GROMACS .gro file of C-alpha atoms in nm:
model
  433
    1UNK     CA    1   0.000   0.000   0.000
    2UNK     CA    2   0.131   0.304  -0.070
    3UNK     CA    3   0.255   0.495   0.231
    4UNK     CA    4   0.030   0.824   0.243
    5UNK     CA    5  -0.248   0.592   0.180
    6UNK     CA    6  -0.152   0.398   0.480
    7UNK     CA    7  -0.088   0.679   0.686
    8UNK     CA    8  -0.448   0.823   0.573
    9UNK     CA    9  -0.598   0.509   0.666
   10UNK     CA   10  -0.465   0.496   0.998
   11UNK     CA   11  -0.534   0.861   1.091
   12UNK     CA   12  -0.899   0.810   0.994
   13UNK     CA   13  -0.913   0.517   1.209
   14UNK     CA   14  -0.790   0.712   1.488
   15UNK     CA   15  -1.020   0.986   1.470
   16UNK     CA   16  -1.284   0.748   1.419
   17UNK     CA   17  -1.224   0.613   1.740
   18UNK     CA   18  -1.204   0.929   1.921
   19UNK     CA   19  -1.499   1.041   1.808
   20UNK     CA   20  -1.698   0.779   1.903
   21UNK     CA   21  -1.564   0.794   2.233
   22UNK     CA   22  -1.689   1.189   2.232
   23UNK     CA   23  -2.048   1.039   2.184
   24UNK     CA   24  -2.088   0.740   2.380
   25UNK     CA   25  -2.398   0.878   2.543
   26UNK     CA   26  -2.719   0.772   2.359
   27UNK     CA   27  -2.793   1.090   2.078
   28UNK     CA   28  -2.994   1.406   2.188
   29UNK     CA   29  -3.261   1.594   2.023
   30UNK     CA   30  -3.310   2.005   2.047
   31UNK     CA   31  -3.582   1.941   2.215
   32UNK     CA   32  -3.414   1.712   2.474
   33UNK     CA   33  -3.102   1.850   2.488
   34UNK     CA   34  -2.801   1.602   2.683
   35UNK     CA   35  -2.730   1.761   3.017
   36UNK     CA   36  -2.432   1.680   3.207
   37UNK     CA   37  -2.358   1.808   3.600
   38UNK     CA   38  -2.000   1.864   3.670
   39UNK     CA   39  -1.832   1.816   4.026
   40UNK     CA   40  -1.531   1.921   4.162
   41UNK     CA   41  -1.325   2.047   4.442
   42UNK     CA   42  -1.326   2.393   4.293
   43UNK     CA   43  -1.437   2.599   4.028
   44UNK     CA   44  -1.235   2.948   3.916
   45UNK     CA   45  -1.429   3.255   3.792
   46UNK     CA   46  -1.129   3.403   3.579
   47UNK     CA   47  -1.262   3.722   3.556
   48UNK     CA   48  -1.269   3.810   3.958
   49UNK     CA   49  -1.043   3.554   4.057
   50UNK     CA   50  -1.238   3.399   4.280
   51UNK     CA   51  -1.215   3.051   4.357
   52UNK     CA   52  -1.614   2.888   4.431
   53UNK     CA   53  -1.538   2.534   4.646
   54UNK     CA   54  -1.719   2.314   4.580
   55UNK     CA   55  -1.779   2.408   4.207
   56UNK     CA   56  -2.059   2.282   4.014
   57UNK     CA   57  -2.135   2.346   3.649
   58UNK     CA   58  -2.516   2.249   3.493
   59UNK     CA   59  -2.468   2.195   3.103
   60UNK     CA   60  -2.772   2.157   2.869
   61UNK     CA   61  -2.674   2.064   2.517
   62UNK     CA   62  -2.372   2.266   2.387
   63UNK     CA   63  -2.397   2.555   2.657
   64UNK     CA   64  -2.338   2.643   3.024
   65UNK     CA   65  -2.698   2.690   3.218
   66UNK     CA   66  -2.576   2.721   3.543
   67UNK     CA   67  -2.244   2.782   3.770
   68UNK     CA   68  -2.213   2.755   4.101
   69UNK     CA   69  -2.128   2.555   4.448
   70UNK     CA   70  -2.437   2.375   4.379
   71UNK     CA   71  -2.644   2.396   4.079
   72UNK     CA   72  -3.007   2.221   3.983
   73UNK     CA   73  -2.993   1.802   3.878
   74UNK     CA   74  -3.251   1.737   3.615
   75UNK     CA   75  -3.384   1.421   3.622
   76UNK     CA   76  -3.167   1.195   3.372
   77UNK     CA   77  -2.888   1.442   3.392
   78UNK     CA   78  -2.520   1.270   3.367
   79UNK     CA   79  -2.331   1.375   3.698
   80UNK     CA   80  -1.980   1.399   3.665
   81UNK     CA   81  -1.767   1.351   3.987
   82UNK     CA   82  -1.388   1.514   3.915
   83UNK     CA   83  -1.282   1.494   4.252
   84UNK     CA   84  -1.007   1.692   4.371
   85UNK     CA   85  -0.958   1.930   4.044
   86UNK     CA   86  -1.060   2.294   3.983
   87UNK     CA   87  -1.246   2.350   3.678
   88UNK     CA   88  -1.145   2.640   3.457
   89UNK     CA   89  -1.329   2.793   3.126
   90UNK     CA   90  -1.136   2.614   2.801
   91UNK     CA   91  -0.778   2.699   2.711
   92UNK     CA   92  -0.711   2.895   2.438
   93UNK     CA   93  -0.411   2.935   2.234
   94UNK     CA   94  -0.354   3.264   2.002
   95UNK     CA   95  -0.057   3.154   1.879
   96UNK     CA   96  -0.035   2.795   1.651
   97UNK     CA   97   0.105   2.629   1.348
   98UNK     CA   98  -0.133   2.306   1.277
   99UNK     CA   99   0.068   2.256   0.997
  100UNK     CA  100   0.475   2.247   1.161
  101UNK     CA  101   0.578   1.956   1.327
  102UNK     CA  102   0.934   1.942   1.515
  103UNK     CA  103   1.239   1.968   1.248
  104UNK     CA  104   1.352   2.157   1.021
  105UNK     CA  105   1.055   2.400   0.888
  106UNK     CA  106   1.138   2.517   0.530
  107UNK     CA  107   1.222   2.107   0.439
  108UNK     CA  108   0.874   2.043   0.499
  109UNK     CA  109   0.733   2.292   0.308
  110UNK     CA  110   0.942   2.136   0.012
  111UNK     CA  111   0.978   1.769   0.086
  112UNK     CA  112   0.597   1.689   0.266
  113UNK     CA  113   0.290   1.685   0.035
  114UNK     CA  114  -0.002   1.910   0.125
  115UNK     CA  115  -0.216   1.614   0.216
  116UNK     CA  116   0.029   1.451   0.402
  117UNK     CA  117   0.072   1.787   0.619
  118UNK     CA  118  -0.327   1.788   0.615
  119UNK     CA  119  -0.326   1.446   0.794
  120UNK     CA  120  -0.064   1.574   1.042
  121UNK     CA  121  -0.282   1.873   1.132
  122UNK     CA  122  -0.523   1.670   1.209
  123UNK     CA  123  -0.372   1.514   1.475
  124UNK     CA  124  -0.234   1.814   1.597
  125UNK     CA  125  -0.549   1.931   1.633
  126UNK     CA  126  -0.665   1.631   1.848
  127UNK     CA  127  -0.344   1.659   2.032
  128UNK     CA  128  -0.408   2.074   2.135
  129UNK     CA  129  -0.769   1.940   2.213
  130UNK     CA  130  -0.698   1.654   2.453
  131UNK     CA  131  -0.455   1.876   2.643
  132UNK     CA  132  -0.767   2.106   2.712
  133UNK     CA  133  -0.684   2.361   2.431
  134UNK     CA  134  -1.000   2.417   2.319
  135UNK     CA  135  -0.994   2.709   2.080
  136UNK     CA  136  -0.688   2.838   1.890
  137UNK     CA  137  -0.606   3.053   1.653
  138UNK     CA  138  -0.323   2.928   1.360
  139UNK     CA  139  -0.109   3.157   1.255
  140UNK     CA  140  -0.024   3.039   0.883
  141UNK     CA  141  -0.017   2.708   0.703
  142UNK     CA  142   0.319   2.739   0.594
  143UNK     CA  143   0.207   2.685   0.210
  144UNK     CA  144  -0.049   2.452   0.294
  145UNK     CA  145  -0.272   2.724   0.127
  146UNK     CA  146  -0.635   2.666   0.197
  147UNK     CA  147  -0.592   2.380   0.363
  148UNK     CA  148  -0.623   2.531   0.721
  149UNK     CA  149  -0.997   2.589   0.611
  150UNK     CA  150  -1.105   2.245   0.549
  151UNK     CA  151  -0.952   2.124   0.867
  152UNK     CA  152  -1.177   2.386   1.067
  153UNK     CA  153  -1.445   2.286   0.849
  154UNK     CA  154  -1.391   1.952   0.932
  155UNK     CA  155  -1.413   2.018   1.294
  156UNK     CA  156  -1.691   2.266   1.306
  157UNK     CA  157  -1.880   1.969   1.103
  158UNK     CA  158  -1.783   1.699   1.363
  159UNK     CA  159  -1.578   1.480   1.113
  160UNK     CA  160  -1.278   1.491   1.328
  161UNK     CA  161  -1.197   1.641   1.696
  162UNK     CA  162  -1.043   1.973   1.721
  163UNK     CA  163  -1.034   2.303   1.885
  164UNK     CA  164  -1.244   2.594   1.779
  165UNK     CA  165  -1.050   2.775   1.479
  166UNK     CA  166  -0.972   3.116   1.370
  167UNK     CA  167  -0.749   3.082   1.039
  168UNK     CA  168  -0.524   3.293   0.846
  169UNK     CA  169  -0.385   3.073   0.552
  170UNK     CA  170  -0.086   3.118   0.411
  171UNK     CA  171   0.110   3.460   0.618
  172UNK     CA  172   0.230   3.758   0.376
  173UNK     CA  173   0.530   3.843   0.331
  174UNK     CA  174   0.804   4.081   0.108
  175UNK     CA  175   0.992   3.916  -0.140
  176UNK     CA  176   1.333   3.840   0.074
  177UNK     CA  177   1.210   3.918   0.389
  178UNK     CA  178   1.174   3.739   0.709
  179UNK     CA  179   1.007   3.427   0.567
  180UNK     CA  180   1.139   3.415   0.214
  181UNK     CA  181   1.329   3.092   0.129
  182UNK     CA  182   1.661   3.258   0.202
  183UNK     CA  183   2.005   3.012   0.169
  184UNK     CA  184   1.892   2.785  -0.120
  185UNK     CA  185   2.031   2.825  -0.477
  186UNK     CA  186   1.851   3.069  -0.644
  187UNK     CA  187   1.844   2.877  -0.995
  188UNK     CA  188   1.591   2.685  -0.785
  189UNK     CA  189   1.351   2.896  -0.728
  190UNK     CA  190   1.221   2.768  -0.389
  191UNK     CA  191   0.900   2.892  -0.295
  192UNK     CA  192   0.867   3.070   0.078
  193UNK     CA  193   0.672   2.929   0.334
  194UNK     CA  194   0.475   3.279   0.302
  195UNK     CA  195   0.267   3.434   0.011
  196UNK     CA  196   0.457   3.752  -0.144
  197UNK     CA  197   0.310   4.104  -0.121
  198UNK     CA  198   0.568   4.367  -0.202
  199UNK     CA  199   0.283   4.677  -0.137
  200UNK     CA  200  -0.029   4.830  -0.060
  201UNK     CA  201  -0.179   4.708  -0.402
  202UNK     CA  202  -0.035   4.361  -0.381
  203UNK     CA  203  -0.136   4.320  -0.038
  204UNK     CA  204  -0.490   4.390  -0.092
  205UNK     CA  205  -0.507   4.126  -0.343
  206UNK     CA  206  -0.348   3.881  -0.139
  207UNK     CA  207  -0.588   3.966   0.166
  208UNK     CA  208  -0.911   3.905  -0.121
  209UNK     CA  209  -0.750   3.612  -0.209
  210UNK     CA  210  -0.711   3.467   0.113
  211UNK     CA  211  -1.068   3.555   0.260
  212UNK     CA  212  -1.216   3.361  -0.076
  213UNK     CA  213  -1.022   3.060   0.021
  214UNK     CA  214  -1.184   3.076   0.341
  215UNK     CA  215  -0.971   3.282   0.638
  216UNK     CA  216  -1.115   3.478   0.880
  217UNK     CA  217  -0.792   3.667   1.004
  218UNK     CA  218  -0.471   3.825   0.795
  219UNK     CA  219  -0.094   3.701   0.944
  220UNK     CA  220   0.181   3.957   0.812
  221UNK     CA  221   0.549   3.935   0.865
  222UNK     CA  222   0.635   4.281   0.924
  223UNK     CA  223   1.045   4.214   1.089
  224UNK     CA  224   1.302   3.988   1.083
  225UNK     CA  225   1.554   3.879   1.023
  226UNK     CA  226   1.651   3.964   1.382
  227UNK     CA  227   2.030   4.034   1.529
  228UNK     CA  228   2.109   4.129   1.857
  229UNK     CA  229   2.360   4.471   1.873
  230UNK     CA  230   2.496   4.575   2.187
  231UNK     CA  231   2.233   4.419   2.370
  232UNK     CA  232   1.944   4.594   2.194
  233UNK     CA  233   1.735   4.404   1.934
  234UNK     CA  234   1.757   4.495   1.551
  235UNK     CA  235   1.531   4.374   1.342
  236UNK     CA  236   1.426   4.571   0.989
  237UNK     CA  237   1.069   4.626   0.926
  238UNK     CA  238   0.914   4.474   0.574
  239UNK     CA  239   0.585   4.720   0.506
  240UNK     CA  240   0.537   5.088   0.610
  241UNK     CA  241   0.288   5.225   0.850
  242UNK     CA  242   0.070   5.336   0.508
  243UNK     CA  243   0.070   4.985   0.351
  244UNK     CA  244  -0.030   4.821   0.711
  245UNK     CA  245  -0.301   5.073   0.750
  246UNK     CA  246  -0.421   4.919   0.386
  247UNK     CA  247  -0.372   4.610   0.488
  248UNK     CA  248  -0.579   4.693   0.797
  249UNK     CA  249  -0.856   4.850   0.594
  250UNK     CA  250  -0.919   4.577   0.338
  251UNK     CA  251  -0.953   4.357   0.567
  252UNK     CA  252  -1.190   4.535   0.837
  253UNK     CA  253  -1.362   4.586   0.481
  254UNK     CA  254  -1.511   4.173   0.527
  255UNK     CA  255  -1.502   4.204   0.930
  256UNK     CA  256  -1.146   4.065   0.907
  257UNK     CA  257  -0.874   4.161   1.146
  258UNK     CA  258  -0.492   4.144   1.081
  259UNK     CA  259  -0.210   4.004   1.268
  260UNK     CA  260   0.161   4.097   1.252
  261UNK     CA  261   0.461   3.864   1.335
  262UNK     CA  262   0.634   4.178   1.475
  263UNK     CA  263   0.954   4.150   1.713
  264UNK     CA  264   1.081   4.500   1.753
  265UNK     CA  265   1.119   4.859   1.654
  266UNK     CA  266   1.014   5.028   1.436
  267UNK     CA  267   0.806   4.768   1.261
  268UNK     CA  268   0.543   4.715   1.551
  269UNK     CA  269   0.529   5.092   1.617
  270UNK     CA  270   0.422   5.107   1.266
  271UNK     CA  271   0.152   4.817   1.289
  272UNK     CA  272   0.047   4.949   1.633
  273UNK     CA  273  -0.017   5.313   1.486
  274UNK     CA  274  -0.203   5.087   1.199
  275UNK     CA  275  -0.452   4.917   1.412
  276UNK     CA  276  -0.340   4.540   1.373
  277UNK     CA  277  -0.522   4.377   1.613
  278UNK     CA  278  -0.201   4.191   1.796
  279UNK     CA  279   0.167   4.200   1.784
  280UNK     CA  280   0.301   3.839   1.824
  281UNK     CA  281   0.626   3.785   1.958
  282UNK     CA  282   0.655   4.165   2.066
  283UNK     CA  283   1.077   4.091   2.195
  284UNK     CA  284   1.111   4.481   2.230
  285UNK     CA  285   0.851   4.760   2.286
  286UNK     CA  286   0.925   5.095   2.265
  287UNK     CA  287   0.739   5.332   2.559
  288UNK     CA  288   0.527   5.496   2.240
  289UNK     CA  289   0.436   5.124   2.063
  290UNK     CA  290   0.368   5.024   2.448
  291UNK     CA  291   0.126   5.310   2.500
  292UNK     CA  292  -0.088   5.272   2.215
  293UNK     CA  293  -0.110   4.910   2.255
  294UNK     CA  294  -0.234   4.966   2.619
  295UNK     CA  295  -0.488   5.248   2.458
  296UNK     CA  296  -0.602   5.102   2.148
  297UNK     CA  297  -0.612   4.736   2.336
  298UNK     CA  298  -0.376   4.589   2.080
  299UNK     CA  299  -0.284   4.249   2.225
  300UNK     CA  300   0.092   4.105   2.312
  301UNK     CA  301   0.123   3.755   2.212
  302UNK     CA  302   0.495   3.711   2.380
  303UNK     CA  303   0.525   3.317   2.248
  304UNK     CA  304   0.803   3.219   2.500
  305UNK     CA  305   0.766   2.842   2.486
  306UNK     CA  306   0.916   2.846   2.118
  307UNK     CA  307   1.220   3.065   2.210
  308UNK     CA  308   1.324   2.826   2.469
  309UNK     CA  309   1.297   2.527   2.292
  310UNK     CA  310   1.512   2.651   1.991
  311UNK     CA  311   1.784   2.756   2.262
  312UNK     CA  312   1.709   2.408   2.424
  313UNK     CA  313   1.748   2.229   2.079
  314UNK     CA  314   1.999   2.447   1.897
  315UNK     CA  315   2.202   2.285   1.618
  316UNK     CA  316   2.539   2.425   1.799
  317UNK     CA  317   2.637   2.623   2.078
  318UNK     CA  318   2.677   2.957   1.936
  319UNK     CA  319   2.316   2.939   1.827
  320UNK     CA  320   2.220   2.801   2.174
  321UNK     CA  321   2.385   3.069   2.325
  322UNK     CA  322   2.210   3.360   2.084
  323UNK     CA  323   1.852   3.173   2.124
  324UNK     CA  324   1.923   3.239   2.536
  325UNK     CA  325   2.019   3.579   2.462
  326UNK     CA  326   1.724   3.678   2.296
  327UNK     CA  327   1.492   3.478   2.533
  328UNK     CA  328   1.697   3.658   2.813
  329UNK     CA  329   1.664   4.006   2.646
  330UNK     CA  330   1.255   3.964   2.558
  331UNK     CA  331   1.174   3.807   2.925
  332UNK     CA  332   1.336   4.218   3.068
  333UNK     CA  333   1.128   4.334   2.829
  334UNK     CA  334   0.804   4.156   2.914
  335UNK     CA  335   0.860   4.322   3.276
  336UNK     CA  336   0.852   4.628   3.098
  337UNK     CA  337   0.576   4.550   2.937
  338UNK     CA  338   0.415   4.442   3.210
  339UNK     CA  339   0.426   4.753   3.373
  340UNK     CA  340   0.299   4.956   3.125
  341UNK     CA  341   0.001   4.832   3.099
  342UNK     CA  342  -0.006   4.654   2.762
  343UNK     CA  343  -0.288   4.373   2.752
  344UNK     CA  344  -0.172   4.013   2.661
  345UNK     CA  345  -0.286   3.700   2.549
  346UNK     CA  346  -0.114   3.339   2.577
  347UNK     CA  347   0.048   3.212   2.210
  348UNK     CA  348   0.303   2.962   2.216
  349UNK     CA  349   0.398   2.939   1.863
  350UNK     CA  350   0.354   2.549   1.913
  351UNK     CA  351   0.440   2.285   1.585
  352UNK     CA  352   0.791   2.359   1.611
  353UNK     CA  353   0.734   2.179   1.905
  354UNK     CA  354   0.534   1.905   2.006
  355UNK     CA  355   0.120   1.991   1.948
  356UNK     CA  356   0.038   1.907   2.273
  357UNK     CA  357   0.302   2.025   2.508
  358UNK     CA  358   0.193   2.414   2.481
  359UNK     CA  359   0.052   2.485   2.868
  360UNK     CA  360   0.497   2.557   2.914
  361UNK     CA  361   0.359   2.879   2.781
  362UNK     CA  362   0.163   2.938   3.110
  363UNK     CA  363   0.448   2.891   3.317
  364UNK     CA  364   0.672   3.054   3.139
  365UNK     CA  365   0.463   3.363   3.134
  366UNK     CA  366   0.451   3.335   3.489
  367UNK     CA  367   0.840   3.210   3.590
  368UNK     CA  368   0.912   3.600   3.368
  369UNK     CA  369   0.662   3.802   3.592
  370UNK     CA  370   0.318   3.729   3.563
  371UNK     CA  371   0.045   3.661   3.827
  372UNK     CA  372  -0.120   3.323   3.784
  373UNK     CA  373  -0.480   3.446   3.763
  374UNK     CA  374  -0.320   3.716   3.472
  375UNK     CA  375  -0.176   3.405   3.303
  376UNK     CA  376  -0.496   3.213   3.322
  377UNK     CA  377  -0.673   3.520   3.167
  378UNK     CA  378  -0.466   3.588   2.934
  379UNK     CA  379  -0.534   3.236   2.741
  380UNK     CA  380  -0.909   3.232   2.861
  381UNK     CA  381  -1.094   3.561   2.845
  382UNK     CA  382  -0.831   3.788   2.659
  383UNK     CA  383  -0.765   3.494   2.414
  384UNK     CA  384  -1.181   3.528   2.371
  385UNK     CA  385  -1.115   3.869   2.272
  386UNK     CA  386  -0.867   3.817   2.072
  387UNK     CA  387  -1.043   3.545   1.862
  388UNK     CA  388  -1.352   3.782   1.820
  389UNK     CA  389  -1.543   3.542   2.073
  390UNK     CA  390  -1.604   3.702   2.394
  391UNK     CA  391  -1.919   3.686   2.368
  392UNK     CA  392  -1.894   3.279   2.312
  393UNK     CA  393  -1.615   3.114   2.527
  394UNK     CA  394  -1.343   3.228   2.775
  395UNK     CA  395  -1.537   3.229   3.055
  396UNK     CA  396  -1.781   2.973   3.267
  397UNK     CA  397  -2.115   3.176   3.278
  398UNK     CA  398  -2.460   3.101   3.152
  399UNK     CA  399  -2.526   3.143   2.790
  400UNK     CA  400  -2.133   3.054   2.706
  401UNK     CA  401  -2.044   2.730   2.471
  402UNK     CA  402  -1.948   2.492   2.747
  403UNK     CA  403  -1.614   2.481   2.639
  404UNK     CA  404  -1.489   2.350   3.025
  405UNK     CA  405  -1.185   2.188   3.132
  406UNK     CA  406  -1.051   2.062   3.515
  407UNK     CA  407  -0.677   2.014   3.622
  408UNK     CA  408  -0.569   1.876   3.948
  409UNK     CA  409  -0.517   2.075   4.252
  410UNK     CA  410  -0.505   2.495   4.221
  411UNK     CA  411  -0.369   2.664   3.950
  412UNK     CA  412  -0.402   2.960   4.146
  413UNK     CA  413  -0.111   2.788   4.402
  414UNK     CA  414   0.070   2.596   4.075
  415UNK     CA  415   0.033   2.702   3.773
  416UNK     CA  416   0.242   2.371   3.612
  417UNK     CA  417  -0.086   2.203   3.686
  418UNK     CA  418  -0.273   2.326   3.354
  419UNK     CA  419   0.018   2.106   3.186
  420UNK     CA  420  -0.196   1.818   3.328
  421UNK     CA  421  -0.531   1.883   3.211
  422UNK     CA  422  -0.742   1.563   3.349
  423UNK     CA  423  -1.097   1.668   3.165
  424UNK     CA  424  -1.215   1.812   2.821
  425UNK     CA  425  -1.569   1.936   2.721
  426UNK     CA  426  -1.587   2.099   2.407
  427UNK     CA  427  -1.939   2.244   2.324
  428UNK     CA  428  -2.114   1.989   2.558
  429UNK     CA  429  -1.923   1.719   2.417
  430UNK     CA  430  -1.685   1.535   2.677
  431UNK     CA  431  -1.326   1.448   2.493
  432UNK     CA  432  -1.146   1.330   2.770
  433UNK     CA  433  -1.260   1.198   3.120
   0.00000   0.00000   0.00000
């Protein structure tokens, strides 16, 4: 058999079985909606803090109907014991790449087909799931093209388990720049792992393009490559503040918002003045980019998880050493930051590393100066806001998707426990018990 095909066959089992083992309850009409009581030890409301012991949940169908220490038992409801946990709202991740998987990332933009890095989303997005990521937001498919669509679709139609998805497609960026396929012989004519835009014109093409094919978000590269030069960051910025702001008007245009990969100055000044809707990375603020940010509410995505892992897996020691440096450099920064007010939300940057493994962000975010209740909201209700669904998920209140998830002990005390999510309910459905 050939080997795709086998590999196909074999994912498709897998999901199959995972689904299934989403609905093992009998099926549920509208009319008689599944309803599920969850127990625990506590329940956190992430928006005051405030830890309710015990903490009870009542779920009717796909959405929360009640919260508190002890809420109503409908006859034939499911009651769910989870012992000593504390159940939190879903976790949600700005910052992913369904489409990367640990290695080398512009070989697998040449050497893997796009169904074969179809297949592996797919169980990246099962993996982000089960570890109680329950709504993410992928920054680029890394010339997958349009194939970030069909996976959402996928999942939004049942067909395979998943978090809920915001898209972008393929990122934009300038011929040469940051994510141009830089290195190789130039006979060759690699393609980037980006789609080129060179200006305003160009861009607003590409964004049309990209909303036909089915994204609901824009993901520009507006720095890099980035150096380090006498211990401040230098990175040179790929579109002007004008062809941002165009960028930024075509897509508000559809109800679209953009997002810039963005790691220093002047480049995230420019897409800050521009009214991009988060800078992701975000290394070095200056006190102006920092102030409109905290004004306009233009979200941080800091993405520490994927710094340390490249200085943890560095191909030799000089780049080990530099990858410290500039994790060393962007964690005084984020104290900075910090201070001034500028609103964040949790990205890891995961599919460099393993899908799966992205709560490190949480404690990372917290080991470089955060508060764990900050941490928590920043990949709960600010990654709601961030997604364009506050008014859906990020929180555990009445009339929200019951998007739930529990983890052992207090996260409040330890936030390494969110690495060990024990439950997942996704839209009333229960992934992992």
């Amino acid at each position: 058999m050939n080997p795709l095909r086998a590999l196909s066959a074999f994912v498709l089992a897998l999901l199959s079985s995972t689904a299934l083992a989403a609905q093992s309850t009998p099926p549920h009409s509208a009319a008689n909606p599944r309803t599920v009581v969850l127990h625990a030890a506590r329940l956190l409301d992430v928006e005051s803090g405030r830890l309710v012991s015990p903490g009870e949940i009542l779920v009717k169908g796909d959405v929360i109907a009640e919260v508190g220490p002890k809420v109503a038992r409908p006859s034939g409801a499911e009651v769910v014991d989870l012992g000593d946990t504390t159940l939190l709202p879903g976790l949600i991740d700005a910052h992913i790449h369904l489409f990367l998987h640990p290695g080398a990332e512009d070989l697998q933009t040449v050497q893997e087909s796009v169904p074969q890095r179809t297949i592996m989303a797919t169980l990246a997005a099962r993996d982000d799931l089960m570890a109680g990521f329950t709504a993410e937001r992928d920054m680029g498919t890394e010339g997958a093209g349009s194939a970030d669509s069909a996976v959402r679709d996928a999942i939004n139609s049942g067909q395979i388990p998943g978090p809920r998805l915001r898209i972008s497609g393929n990122a934009v960026n300038i011929l040469g720049g940051h994510e141009d396929a830089i290195g190789y012989n130039p006979e060759q004519h690699i393609l980037p792992n980006a789609t080129y835009a060179n200006n305003a014109a160009e861009l607003i093409t590409v964004i049309r393009q990209q909303i036909k094919e089915g994204a609901d978000f824009i993901k520009i590269y507006e720095t890099g490559a980035d150096s380090l030069v006498n211990g401040r960051l230098s990175t040179p910025f790929q579109y002007s503040e004008d062809e941002l702001a165009a960028a930024v008007r075509e897509a508000a245009r559809t109800g679209n918002r953009v997002a810039v990969h963005a790691t220093g100055e002047p480049g995230t000044l420019f897409a800050a003045r521009a009214g991009v809707v988060s800078i992701d990375h975000a290394n070095q603020l200056s006190d102006e980019t920092m102030r409109l940010m905290r004004e306009k509410q233009i979200f941080a995505v800091p993405t520490f998880t994927i710094a340390e892992y490249f200085a943890e897996h560095a191909r030799s020691p000089e780049v080990a050493a530099r990858e410290q440096q500039m994790l060393d450099l962007h964690a005084a920064e984020f104290k900075r930051q910090l201070a001034a007010g500028v609103p964040f939300a949790m990205g890891s940057d995961v599919g460099p590393f393993p899908h799966g493994t992205q709560s490190r962000e949480f404690i990372l975010m917290v080991k470089y100066g955060m508060t764990p209740l900050a941490v928590i909201q920043a990949g709960t209700l600010n990654g709601a806001k961030l997604l364009g669904w506050a008014d859906r998920i990020g929180i555990l209140k009445p009339g929200y998707a019951a998007d739930i998830v529990a983890v052992p002990g207090n996260p409040l005390n330890d936030i390494a426990v969110l690495e060990k999510v024990s439950f997942v309910m996704k839209a009333g459905e229960i992934y992992r018990k």
